Coordinates of N, CA and C in Angstrom, one line a residue:
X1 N 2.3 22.4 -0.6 CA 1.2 21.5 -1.1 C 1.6 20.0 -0.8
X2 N 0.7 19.1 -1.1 CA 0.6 17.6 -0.5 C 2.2 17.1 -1.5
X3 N 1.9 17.5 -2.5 CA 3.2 16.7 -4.0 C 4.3 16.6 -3.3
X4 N 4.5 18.3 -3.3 CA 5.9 18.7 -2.9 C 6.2 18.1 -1.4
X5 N 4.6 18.0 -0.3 CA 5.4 17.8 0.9 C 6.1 16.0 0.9
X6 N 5.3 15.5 -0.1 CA 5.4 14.1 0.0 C 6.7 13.4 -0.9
X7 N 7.4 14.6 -0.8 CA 8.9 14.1 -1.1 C 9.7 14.3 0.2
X8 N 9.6 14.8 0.9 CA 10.2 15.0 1.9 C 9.8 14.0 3.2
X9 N 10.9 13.6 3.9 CA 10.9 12.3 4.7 C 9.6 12.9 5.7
X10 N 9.3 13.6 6.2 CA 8.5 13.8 7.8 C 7.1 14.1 6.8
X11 N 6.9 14.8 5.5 CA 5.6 14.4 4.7 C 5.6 13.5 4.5
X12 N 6.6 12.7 3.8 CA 5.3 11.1 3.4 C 5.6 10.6 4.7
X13 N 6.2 10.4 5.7 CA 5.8 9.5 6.3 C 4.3 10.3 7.0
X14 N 3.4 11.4 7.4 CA 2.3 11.8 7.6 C 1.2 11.3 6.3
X15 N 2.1 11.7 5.0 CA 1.0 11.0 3.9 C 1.0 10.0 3.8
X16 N 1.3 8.7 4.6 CA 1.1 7.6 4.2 C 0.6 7.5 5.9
X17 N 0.9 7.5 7.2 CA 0.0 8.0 8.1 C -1.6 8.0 8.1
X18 N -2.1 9.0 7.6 CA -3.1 9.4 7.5 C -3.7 8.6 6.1
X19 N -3.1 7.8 5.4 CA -3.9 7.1 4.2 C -4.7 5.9 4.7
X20 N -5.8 6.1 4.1 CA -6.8 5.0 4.3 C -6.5 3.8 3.3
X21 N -7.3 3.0 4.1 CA -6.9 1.7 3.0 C -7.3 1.5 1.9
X22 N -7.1 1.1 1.0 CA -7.8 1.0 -0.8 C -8.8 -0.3 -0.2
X23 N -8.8 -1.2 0.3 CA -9.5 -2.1 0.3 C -9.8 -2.8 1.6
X24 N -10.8 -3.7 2.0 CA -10.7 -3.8 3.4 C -9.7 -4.7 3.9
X25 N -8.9 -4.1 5.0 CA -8.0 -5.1 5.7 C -8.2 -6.3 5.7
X26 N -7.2 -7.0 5.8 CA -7.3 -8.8 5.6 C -7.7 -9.5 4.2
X27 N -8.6 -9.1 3.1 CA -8.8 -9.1 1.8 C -8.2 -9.2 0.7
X28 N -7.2 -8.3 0.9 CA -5.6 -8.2 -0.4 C -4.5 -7.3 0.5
X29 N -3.4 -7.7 -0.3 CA -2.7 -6.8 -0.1 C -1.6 -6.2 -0.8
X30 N -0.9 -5.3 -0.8 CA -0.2 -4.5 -2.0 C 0.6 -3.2 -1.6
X31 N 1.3 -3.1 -2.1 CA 2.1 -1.8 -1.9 C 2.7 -0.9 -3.5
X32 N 3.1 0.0 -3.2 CA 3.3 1.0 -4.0 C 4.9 1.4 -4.6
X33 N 6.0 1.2 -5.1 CA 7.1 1.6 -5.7 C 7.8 2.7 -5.0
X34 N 6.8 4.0 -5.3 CA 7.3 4.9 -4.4 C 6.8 5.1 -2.5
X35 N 5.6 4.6 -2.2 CA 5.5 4.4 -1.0 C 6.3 3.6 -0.2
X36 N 6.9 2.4 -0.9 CA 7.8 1.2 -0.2 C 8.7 1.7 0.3
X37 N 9.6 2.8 0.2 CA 10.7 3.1 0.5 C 10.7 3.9 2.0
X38 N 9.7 4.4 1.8 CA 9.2 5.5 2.4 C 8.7 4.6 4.1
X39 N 8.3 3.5 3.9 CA 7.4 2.7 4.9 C 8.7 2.3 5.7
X40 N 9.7 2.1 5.0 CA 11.2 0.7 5.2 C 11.5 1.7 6.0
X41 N 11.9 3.1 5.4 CA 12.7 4.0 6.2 C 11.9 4.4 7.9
X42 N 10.5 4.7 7.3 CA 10.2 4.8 8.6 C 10.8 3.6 10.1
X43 N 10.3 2.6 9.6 CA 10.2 0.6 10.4 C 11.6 1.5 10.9
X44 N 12.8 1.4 10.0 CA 14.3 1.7 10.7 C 14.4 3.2 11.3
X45 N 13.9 4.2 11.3 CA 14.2 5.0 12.0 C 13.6 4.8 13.4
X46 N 12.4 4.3 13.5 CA 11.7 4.0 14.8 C 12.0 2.7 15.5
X47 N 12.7 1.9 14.9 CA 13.4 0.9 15.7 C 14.9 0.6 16.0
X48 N 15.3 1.5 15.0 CA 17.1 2.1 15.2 C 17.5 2.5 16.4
X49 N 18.2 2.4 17.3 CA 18.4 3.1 18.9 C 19.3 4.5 18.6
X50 N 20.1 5.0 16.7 CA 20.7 6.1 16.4 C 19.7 7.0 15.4
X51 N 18.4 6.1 15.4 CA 17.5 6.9 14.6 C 17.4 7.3 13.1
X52 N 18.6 6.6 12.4 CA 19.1 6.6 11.6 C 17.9 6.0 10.3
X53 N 17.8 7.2 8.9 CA 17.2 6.2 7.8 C 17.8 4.9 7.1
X54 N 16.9 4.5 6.1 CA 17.7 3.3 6.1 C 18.9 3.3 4.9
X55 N 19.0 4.8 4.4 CA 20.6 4.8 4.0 C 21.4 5.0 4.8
X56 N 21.3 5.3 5.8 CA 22.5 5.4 6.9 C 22.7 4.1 7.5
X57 N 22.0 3.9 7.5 CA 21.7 2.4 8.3 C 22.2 1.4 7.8
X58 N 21.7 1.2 6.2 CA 22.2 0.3 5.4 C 24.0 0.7 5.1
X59 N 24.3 1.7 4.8 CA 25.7 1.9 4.8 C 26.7 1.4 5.8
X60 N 26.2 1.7 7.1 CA 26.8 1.5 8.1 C 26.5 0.2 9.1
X61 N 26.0 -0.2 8.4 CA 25.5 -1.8 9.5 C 26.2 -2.4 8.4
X62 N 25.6 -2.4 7.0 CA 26.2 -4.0 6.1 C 26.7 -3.3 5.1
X63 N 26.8 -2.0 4.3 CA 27.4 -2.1 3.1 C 29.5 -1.8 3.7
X64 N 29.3 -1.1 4.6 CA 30.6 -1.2 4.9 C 31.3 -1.6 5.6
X65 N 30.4 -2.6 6.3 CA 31.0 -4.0 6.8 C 31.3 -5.0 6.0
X66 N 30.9 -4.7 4.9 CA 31.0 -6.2 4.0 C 31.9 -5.6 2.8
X67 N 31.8 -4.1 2.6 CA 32.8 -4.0 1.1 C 31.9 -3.7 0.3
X68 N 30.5 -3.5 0.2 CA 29.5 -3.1 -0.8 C 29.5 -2.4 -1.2
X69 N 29.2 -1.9 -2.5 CA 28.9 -1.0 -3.5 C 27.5 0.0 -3.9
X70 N 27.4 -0.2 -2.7 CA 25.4 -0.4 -3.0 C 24.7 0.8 -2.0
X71 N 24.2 1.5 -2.6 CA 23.2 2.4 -2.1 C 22.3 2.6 -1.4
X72 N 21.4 3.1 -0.8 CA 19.7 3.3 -0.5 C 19.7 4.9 -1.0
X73 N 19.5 5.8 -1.7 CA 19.3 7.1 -1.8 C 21.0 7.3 -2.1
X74 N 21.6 7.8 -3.6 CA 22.3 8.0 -3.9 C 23.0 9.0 -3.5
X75 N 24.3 9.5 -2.8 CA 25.2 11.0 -2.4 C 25.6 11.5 -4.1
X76 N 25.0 12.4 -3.7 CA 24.9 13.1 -5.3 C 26.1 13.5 -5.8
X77 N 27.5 13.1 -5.4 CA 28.7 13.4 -5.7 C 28.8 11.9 -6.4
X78 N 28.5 10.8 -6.0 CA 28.3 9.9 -7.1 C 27.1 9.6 -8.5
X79 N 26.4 10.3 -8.1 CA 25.2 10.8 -9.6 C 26.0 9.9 -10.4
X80 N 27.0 10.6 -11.0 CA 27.8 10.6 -12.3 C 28.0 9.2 -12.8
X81 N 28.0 8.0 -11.6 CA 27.8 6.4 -12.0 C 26.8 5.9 -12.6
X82 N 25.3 6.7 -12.4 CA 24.3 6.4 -12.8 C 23.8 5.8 -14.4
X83 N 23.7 4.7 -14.5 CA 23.7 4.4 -15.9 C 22.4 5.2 -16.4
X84 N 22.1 6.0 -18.0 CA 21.4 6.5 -18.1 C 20.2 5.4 -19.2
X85 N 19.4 5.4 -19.5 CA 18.7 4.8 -19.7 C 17.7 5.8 -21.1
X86 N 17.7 5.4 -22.1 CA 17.4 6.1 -23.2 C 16.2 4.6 -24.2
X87 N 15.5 5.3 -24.9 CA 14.8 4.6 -25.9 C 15.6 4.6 -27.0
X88 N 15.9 3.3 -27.9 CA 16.4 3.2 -29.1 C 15.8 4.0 -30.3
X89 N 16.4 4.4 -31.3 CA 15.8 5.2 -32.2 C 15.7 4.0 -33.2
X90 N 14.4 4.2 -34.4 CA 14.8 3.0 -35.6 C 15.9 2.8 -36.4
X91 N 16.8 3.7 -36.2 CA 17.8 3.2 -36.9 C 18.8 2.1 -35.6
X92 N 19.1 2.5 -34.3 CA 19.5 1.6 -34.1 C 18.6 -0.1 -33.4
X93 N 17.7 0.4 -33.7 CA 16.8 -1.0 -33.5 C 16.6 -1.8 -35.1
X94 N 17.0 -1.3 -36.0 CA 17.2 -2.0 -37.7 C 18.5 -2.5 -37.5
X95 N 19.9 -2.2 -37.0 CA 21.3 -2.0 -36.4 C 21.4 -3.2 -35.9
X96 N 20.4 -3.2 -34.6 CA 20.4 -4.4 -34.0 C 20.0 -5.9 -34.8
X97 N 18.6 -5.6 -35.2 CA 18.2 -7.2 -35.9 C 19.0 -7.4 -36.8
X98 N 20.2 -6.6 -37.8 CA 20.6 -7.0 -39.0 C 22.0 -7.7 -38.2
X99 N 22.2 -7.1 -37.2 CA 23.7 -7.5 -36.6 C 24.0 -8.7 -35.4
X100 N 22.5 -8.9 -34.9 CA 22.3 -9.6 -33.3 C 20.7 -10.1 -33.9
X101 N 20.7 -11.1 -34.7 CA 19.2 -11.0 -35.1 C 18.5 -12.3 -33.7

């Protein structure tokens, strides 16, 4: 199906391909969160001469030439760095204003 293909690099780059414009060219313009990524990678694979996405690319051109710590698409053996991100419950948001007001 379209969902599932449009996680995968060679679907979205066809799903975004084949998308018409929201509005007429020259008028506005805008991009999308999860489309952005998808667009960059393309630009670097087709103008790369090793064809490389732009986590390979970014790795190996500037993050490990410079000492960087920094990703494009996480290697899932580092997951485990990931800071997790949770909603406060009311007791620790009462916690907070009585302590940090």
């Amino acid at each position: 199906n379209n969902f599932r293909r449009g996680w995968e690099r060679d679907g979205a780059a066809l799903c975004v391909y084949y998308q018409k414009p929201i509005w007429e060219p020259g008028k506005a313009v805008g991009y999308h969160a999860l489309s952005y990524g998808w667009l960059i990678d393309q630009i670097i694979r087709r103008t790369d001469h090793k064809r490389r996405g732009i986590g390979q690319f970014f790795k190996e051109e500037i993050a490990d030439k410079h000492g960087l710590d920094l990703h494009f698409g996480l290697p899932m053996e580092k997951a485990w760095r990931v800071a997790r991100i949770t909603r406060p419950t009311v007791i620790d948001r009462i916690d907070e204003f009585i302590t940090d007001p």
